[in-house]
Coordinates of C-alpha atoms in Angstrom, one line a residue:
Chain A
M1 CA -9.8 -17.4 26.6
S2 CA -11.1 -17.7 30.1
R3 CA -11.9 -21.0 31.7
S4 CA -15.0 -19.8 33.4
K5 CA -16.9 -22.9 34.1
K6 CA -15.7 -25.0 37.0
N7 CA -15.7 -28.9 37.0
N8 CA -15.4 -29.0 33.2
S9 CA -14.8 -32.4 31.7
I10 CA -11.3 -33.2 30.6
F11 CA -12.5 -33.0 27.0
D12 CA -13.9 -29.5 27.5
L13 CA -10.5 -28.4 29.0
I14 CA -8.6 -29.9 26.1
H15 CA -10.9 -28.1 23.7
E16 CA -10.5 -24.8 25.6
Y17 CA -6.7 -25.2 25.5
L18 CA -6.7 -25.9 21.8
E19 CA -8.8 -22.9 21.2
E20 CA -6.4 -20.8 23.2
I21 CA -3.4 -22.1 21.3
K22 CA -5.3 -21.3 18.0
E23 CA -6.0 -17.8 19.1
L24 CA -2.3 -17.2 20.1
T25 CA -1.1 -18.7 16.8
E26 CA -3.4 -16.4 14.8
E27 CA -2.0 -13.5 16.8
L28 CA 1.6 -14.4 16.3
L29 CA 1.5 -15.9 12.8
P30 CA -1.3 -14.4 10.7
S31 CA -2.7 -17.1 8.5
E32 CA -3.0 -16.9 4.7
R33 CA -6.7 -16.6 4.2
P34 CA -8.7 -14.5 1.8
S35 CA -9.8 -11.0 2.8
W36 CA -13.4 -11.9 1.8
D37 CA -15.8 -14.4 3.1
I38 CA -18.4 -15.9 0.7
E39 CA -20.5 -17.4 3.5
S40 CA -21.1 -14.2 5.4
L41 CA -20.9 -12.1 2.1
T42 CA -18.4 -9.8 3.8
I43 CA -15.1 -8.2 2.8
E44 CA -12.4 -7.5 5.3
P45 CA -11.3 -3.9 5.0
L46 CA -7.8 -2.6 5.4
C47 CA -7.4 -1.5 8.9
N48 CA -4.8 0.3 10.9
V49 CA -4.1 0.8 14.6
S50 CA -1.8 3.5 16.0
V51 CA -1.0 4.3 19.6
T52 CA -0.3 7.8 20.8
P53 CA 0.5 8.9 24.4
N54 CA -3.2 9.7 25.1
E55 CA -5.3 7.6 22.7
V56 CA -5.5 4.7 20.3
I57 CA -6.5 5.6 16.8
V58 CA -8.1 2.9 14.7
T59 CA -8.8 3.6 11.0
A60 CA -10.5 1.5 8.3
D61 CA -10.8 2.0 4.6
L62 CA -14.4 1.5 3.6
P63 CA -15.1 2.5 0.0
F64 CA -18.7 2.3 -1.3
T65 CA -20.0 2.6 2.2
D66 CA -23.1 4.3 3.5
P67 CA -21.8 6.4 6.4
N68 CA -25.0 5.8 8.4
S69 CA -24.5 2.0 8.3
V70 CA -21.1 2.1 9.9
K71 CA -21.1 0.3 13.3
V72 CA -18.2 0.3 15.8
E73 CA -18.8 -2.0 18.7
P74 CA -16.5 -3.5 21.4
V75 CA -16.3 -7.3 21.4
D76 CA -14.4 -7.3 24.7
S77 CA -12.1 -4.8 26.5
M78 CA -9.4 -5.3 23.9
T79 CA -11.2 -5.9 20.7
L80 CA -13.2 -3.7 18.4
E81 CA -15.6 -4.9 15.7
I82 CA -16.2 -2.6 12.6
S83 CA -19.0 -3.3 10.2
A84 CA -20.6 -1.4 7.4
K85 CA -23.0 -2.0 4.6
I86 CA -21.7 -1.7 1.0
E87 CA -23.9 0.8 -1.0
R88 CA -23.7 -0.9 -4.4
R89 CA -23.7 -4.4 -5.7
I90 CA -20.3 -6.0 -5.7
C91 CA -19.9 -9.4 -7.2
C92 CA -16.9 -11.7 -6.9
E93 CA -16.1 -10.9 -10.5
D94 CA -15.9 -7.1 -9.8
L95 CA -13.0 -8.0 -7.4
G96 CA -11.4 -10.2 -10.0
I97 CA -12.6 -13.4 -8.3
T98 CA -13.7 -15.6 -11.2
H99 CA -13.6 -19.1 -9.6
Q100 CA -16.4 -18.4 -7.2
E101 CA -19.9 -16.8 -7.4
G102 CA -21.5 -14.5 -4.9
E103 CA -22.2 -10.9 -4.0
F104 CA -20.7 -8.9 -1.1
S105 CA -23.0 -6.8 1.0
A106 CA -20.9 -5.6 3.9
F107 CA -17.4 -4.9 5.4
N108 CA -16.5 -6.6 8.6
C109 CA -13.4 -6.9 10.7
Q110 CA -12.3 -7.3 14.3
T111 CA -9.3 -5.3 15.5
R112 CA -7.2 -6.0 18.6
I113 CA -6.4 -2.9 20.6
P114 CA -2.8 -3.2 21.9
V115 CA -3.2 -1.2 25.2
P116 CA -6.0 -0.7 27.7
V117 CA -8.6 1.9 26.5
E118 CA -11.9 3.5 27.6
M119 CA -14.1 1.7 25.1
K120 CA -17.2 3.7 26.2
K121 CA -15.5 7.0 25.5
R122 CA -14.8 6.2 21.9
K123 CA -15.4 8.8 19.2
S124 CA -15.8 8.1 15.5
K125 CA -15.8 10.1 12.3
F126 CA -16.1 9.1 8.7
K127 CA -14.4 11.1 6.0
K128 CA -13.5 10.3 2.4
G129 CA -14.6 6.7 2.9
I130 CA -12.2 6.3 5.8
L131 CA -13.5 5.6 9.3
E132 CA -11.5 6.9 12.2
V133 CA -12.2 5.8 15.8
R134 CA -10.4 7.5 18.7
L135 CA -10.2 5.6 22.0
P136 CA -8.8 7.4 25.1
R137 CA -6.1 5.3 26.8
K138 CA -6.8 4.1 30.3
K139 CA -4.7 6.0 32.9
G140 CA -3.1 3.9 35.6
Y141 CA -1.5 6.0 38.2
E142 CA 0.8 8.9 38.2
I143 CA 4.4 8.7 39.4
K144 CA 5.4 12.0 41.1
V145 CA 8.7 13.5 40.0
E146 CA 10.5 15.3 42.8
Chain B
M1 CA 26.2 -17.5 -6.6
A2 CA 24.1 -14.4 -7.4
I3 CA 20.5 -15.1 -8.4
P4 CA 20.1 -14.0 -12.0
I5 CA 17.6 -11.2 -13.0
N6 CA 16.7 -11.4 -16.7
F7 CA 14.9 -8.9 -18.8
I8 CA 13.0 -10.8 -21.5
E9 CA 12.4 -8.3 -24.3
K10 CA 9.3 -9.1 -26.5
R11 CA 9.7 -6.1 -28.7
S12 CA 12.6 -3.9 -29.8
I13 CA 13.2 -1.4 -27.0
P14 CA 13.5 2.2 -28.2
S15 CA 16.6 4.1 -27.2
G16 CA 16.6 7.5 -25.5
T17 CA 13.1 7.4 -23.9
R18 CA 12.0 8.4 -20.4
M19 CA 11.4 5.5 -18.0
V20 CA 8.6 5.7 -15.4
C21 CA 8.8 3.3 -12.5
G22 CA 5.8 2.3 -10.4
F23 CA 6.7 -0.1 -7.7
P24 CA 4.4 -1.0 -4.7
D25 CA 5.1 1.5 -1.9
V26 CA 3.0 3.6 0.5
G27 CA -0.5 4.2 -0.8
L28 CA 0.4 2.2 -4.0
V29 CA 0.9 5.6 -5.5
G30 CA 3.4 4.5 -8.1
V31 CA 1.6 1.3 -9.1
L32 CA -1.8 3.1 -9.6
A33 CA -0.1 5.9 -11.5
S34 CA 1.8 3.5 -13.8
S35 CA -1.3 1.4 -14.4
H36 CA -3.2 4.5 -15.3
V37 CA -0.6 5.7 -17.7
I38 CA -0.4 2.3 -19.4
S39 CA -4.2 2.3 -19.9
E40 CA -4.6 6.0 -20.9
L41 CA -1.7 6.0 -23.4
N42 CA -2.5 2.4 -24.7
L43 CA 1.0 1.3 -24.0
V44 CA 2.0 -2.2 -25.1
E45 CA 4.0 -4.9 -23.2
M46 CA 7.6 -4.7 -24.4
A47 CA 9.5 -6.8 -21.8
Y48 CA 9.1 -8.6 -18.5
V49 CA 11.4 -9.5 -15.7
D50 CA 12.3 -13.1 -14.8
S51 CA 14.1 -13.8 -11.6
D52 CA 14.0 -16.3 -8.7
L53 CA 14.2 -13.3 -6.4
L54 CA 10.5 -12.8 -7.1
P55 CA 7.7 -14.9 -5.5
P56 CA 6.5 -17.9 -7.4
I57 CA 3.5 -16.3 -8.9
V58 CA 2.0 -15.4 -12.3
V59 CA -0.7 -12.8 -12.9
L60 CA -3.6 -14.0 -15.0
H61 CA -5.1 -11.5 -17.4
K62 CA -7.9 -12.7 -19.7
G63 CA -6.9 -16.3 -18.9
L64 CA -3.3 -15.9 -19.8
P65 CA -0.3 -15.9 -17.5
H66 CA 2.0 -12.9 -17.2
A67 CA 5.0 -12.0 -15.1
P68 CA 4.3 -9.8 -12.1
I69 CA 6.9 -7.2 -13.2
R70 CA 6.4 -5.9 -16.8
I71 CA 7.6 -3.1 -18.9
F72 CA 5.2 -1.3 -21.2
G73 CA 5.9 1.4 -23.6
N74 CA 5.7 3.2 -27.0
S75 CA 8.3 4.9 -29.1
N76 CA 9.1 7.6 -26.5
L77 CA 8.1 6.2 -23.1
L78 CA 8.7 3.1 -21.0
V79 CA 6.7 2.3 -17.9
I80 CA 7.7 -0.4 -15.4
I81 CA 4.9 -1.8 -13.3
S82 CA 4.9 -4.5 -10.6
E83 CA 1.6 -6.2 -9.7
T84 CA 3.1 -7.8 -6.6
A85 CA 4.9 -6.4 -3.6
I86 CA 8.7 -6.4 -4.1
P87 CA 10.2 -8.8 -1.6
A88 CA 12.4 -6.9 0.8
I89 CA 15.1 -9.5 0.5
G90 CA 15.6 -8.8 -3.2
V91 CA 14.8 -5.1 -3.5
Q92 CA 18.4 -3.9 -3.7
R93 CA 19.4 -6.3 -6.5
L94 CA 16.2 -5.8 -8.5
M95 CA 16.4 -2.0 -8.3
R96 CA 20.1 -1.9 -9.3
K97 CA 19.3 -4.1 -12.3
F98 CA 16.5 -1.8 -13.4
V99 CA 18.8 1.2 -13.4
E100 CA 21.5 -0.8 -15.3
W101 CA 18.9 -2.0 -17.8
G102 CA 17.6 1.6 -18.3
K103 CA 21.1 2.8 -18.7
S104 CA 21.8 0.1 -21.4
K105 CA 18.8 1.5 -23.3
N106 CA 20.2 5.0 -23.0
V107 CA 17.1 6.3 -21.2
K108 CA 17.2 10.0 -20.9
M109 CA 15.5 10.1 -17.6
I110 CA 14.2 7.6 -15.0
I111 CA 11.2 8.8 -13.0
P112 CA 10.1 6.7 -10.1
I113 CA 6.7 7.7 -8.8
G114 CA 5.8 7.1 -5.2
G115 CA 4.1 8.3 -2.1
I116 CA 5.3 10.2 0.9
P117 CA 3.2 9.2 4.0
V118 CA 1.5 12.0 5.9
Q119 CA -0.5 11.4 9.1
N120 CA -3.3 13.9 8.3
R121 CA -3.9 12.7 4.8
Q122 CA -7.6 12.5 5.4
D123 CA -7.7 16.3 5.9
I124 CA -5.7 17.1 2.8
E125 CA -7.9 17.9 -0.3
E126 CA -5.1 18.1 -2.9
P127 CA -1.9 16.2 -2.0
K128 CA 1.3 18.1 -2.6
V129 CA 4.0 16.5 -4.7
F130 CA 7.7 16.7 -3.8
G131 CA 10.6 15.9 -6.0
T132 CA 14.1 14.6 -5.5
A133 CA 16.8 14.4 -8.1
S134 CA 19.9 12.3 -8.9
N135 CA 22.0 15.3 -9.7
L136 CA 22.2 19.1 -9.8
D137 CA 20.9 19.4 -13.3
M138 CA 17.7 17.5 -12.3
I139 CA 17.3 19.7 -9.2
K140 CA 17.4 22.7 -11.5
L141 CA 14.8 21.1 -13.7
L142 CA 12.5 20.6 -10.7
E143 CA 13.0 24.2 -9.6
Q144 CA 12.3 25.4 -13.2
K145 CA 9.0 23.4 -13.2
N146 CA 8.1 24.7 -9.7
V147 CA 8.1 21.3 -8.1
N148 CA 8.7 21.4 -4.3
V149 CA 12.1 19.8 -3.7
L150 CA 12.4 17.4 -0.8
K151 CA 15.5 18.9 0.7
D152 CA 16.2 16.8 3.8
G153 CA 14.9 13.6 5.3
Y154 CA 15.0 9.9 4.5
M155 CA 13.7 7.9 1.6
V156 CA 13.2 4.1 2.1
G157 CA 12.2 1.4 -0.4
P158 CA 12.3 0.8 -4.1
Q159 CA 12.1 4.5 -5.2
A160 CA 14.9 5.4 -2.8
L161 CA 17.2 2.7 -4.2
I162 CA 16.4 3.7 -7.8
M163 CA 17.5 7.3 -6.9
R164 CA 20.6 6.1 -5.2
Y165 CA 21.8 3.9 -8.1
C166 CA 20.9 6.6 -10.6
A167 CA 23.1 9.0 -8.7
E168 CA 25.9 6.4 -8.5
Q169 CA 25.7 5.6 -12.3
N170 CA 25.2 9.2 -13.3
V171 CA 21.7 8.6 -14.8
H172 CA 19.3 11.6 -14.9
A173 CA 16.5 10.8 -12.5
I174 CA 13.6 12.6 -10.7
A175 CA 11.4 10.9 -8.1
L176 CA 7.9 12.3 -7.8
L177 CA 6.5 11.7 -4.4
A178 CA 2.9 12.7 -3.5
Q179 CA 1.5 13.1 0.0
S180 CA -0.4 9.9 0.6
F181 CA -1.9 7.4 3.1
Y182 CA 0.7 5.0 4.4
N183 CA -1.3 1.8 4.1
Y184 CA -4.4 2.6 2.1
P185 CA -4.4 2.7 -1.7
D186 CA -4.5 6.4 -2.7
P187 CA -5.6 7.1 -6.3
E188 CA -5.9 10.8 -5.6
A189 CA -2.2 10.9 -4.6
S190 CA -1.4 9.1 -7.9
A191 CA -3.4 11.7 -9.8
A192 CA -1.4 14.5 -8.1
A193 CA 1.9 12.8 -9.0
L194 CA 0.8 12.3 -12.6
K195 CA -0.1 16.0 -12.9
Q196 CA 3.5 16.7 -12.0
L197 CA 4.8 14.0 -14.4
S198 CA 2.9 15.9 -17.1
N199 CA 4.4 19.2 -15.9
V200 CA 8.0 17.9 -15.9
T201 CA 7.9 15.8 -19.1
G202 CA 5.2 17.5 -21.2
I203 CA 3.4 14.2 -21.6
S204 CA -0.3 14.8 -21.4
I205 CA -2.2 12.4 -19.2
N206 CA -5.9 12.8 -18.3
V207 CA -6.2 11.7 -14.7
S208 CA -10.0 12.1 -14.3
K209 CA -10.6 8.3 -14.2
L210 CA -8.4 8.0 -11.1
F211 CA -11.0 10.2 -9.3
E212 CA -14.1 8.7 -11.0
K213 CA -13.0 5.1 -10.2
G214 CA -11.3 6.0 -6.9
E215 CA -13.5 3.8 -4.7
E216 CA -13.3 0.8 -7.0
I217 CA -9.5 1.1 -7.2
R218 CA -9.3 1.2 -3.4
L219 CA -11.3 -1.9 -3.1
R220 CA -9.5 -3.9 -5.8
A221 CA -6.0 -2.8 -4.6
K222 CA -6.5 -3.6 -1.0
D223 CA -4.8 -7.0 -1.0
V224 CA -1.7 -5.8 -2.8
M225 CA -1.6 -2.9 -0.4
K226 CA -1.7 -5.4 2.6
R227 CA 1.2 -7.5 1.2
T228 CA 3.1 -4.3 0.3
Q229 CA 2.8 -3.1 3.9
R230 CA 4.3 -6.3 5.2
E231 CA 7.3 -5.9 2.9
L232 CA 7.7 -2.2 3.7
T233 CA 7.8 -3.0 7.4
K234 CA 10.7 -5.3 6.7
M235 CA 12.4 -2.4 4.8
N236 CA 12.0 -0.1 7.9
K237 CA 9.8 2.2 5.8
G238 CA 8.7 3.9 9.0
Q239 CA 12.2 5.6 9.0
E240 CA 10.7 8.1 6.6
Y241 CA 8.9 9.7 9.6
D242 CA 12.3 10.1 11.4
L243 CA 13.8 13.5 11.9
P244 CA 16.9 13.8 9.7
L245 CA 20.3 14.0 11.3
Y246 CA 22.0 17.2 10.4
I247 CA 25.8 17.0 10.3

């Protein structure tokens, strides 16, 4: 997190530090939380990130998805948000959740990209219910080999 | 002191059957295949596994608690299924015990079903199935049945250990491994593996529901897949991508 505002109160600074610690903890020790959210009516899809010499490939498993509803948007330079509408009605019970009531209408997840990429040059395809996003890696500088 | 692994037999276990194993692995290929066989052939629960090596969970079905690893069967087939990821820390002891238990029941063949991860799985319409065997007789059987034999490479995880212990204990075994996604449930790969199971054993299994309910299966299996992936990482499953060392 960036401490953008100058002359913050001590309480704001403490709050920002705590948020930063929370983010780092989430990154290092993934918390045990459900892969669905009853408030936002969303399901977190399975997602995978792989890094090749030239690009980063992000995939997500999105069954029952209308391909036209899939959205891939950068949250910041290192985070990608994937969302998609679910085509059919999926209740908690359909997923074996019998202690809560509700219906899920969308998939949503945020994925951290491990290396710098050109977010604007991303290319996506959707096949067999699986989304694939290819992001070219940012090139730094070349080292000449003599 | 070794942590005990007990097989609690609820019914009399028939002797001389085939034993199919479906443990969580890449694409959950074995679990989905075993679950489908149990449902298609109306197999009944015959035994379950009790061990402190397993996580402290029960699986609720219709309100009743069940052990996460159970053995279903009929008079000529046994099917082991695990509804939870096998903890990496106990995988060797558990798999050794499964082979010993199968041997004690005079099983005529152990058949672990699993996946073999391929990076271009999205572009493959019909996954190929490869077989490995515990001895030369079983290799010949695979060749007779026109199953592609996985000649070189590494196997990692529950299926790999079953094959190793079967070879050590001279138990006939064939592993059927279908090309699959690494970390997404893959019912199509399970269907491909089951077609080869029918081919090798002569047991007729209709796999159409694995295609019809494919999306539903993928959605419902995603959390088990996620936990399985964590355990597979601890087992260095990625080594299956490695180039084999030829000596």
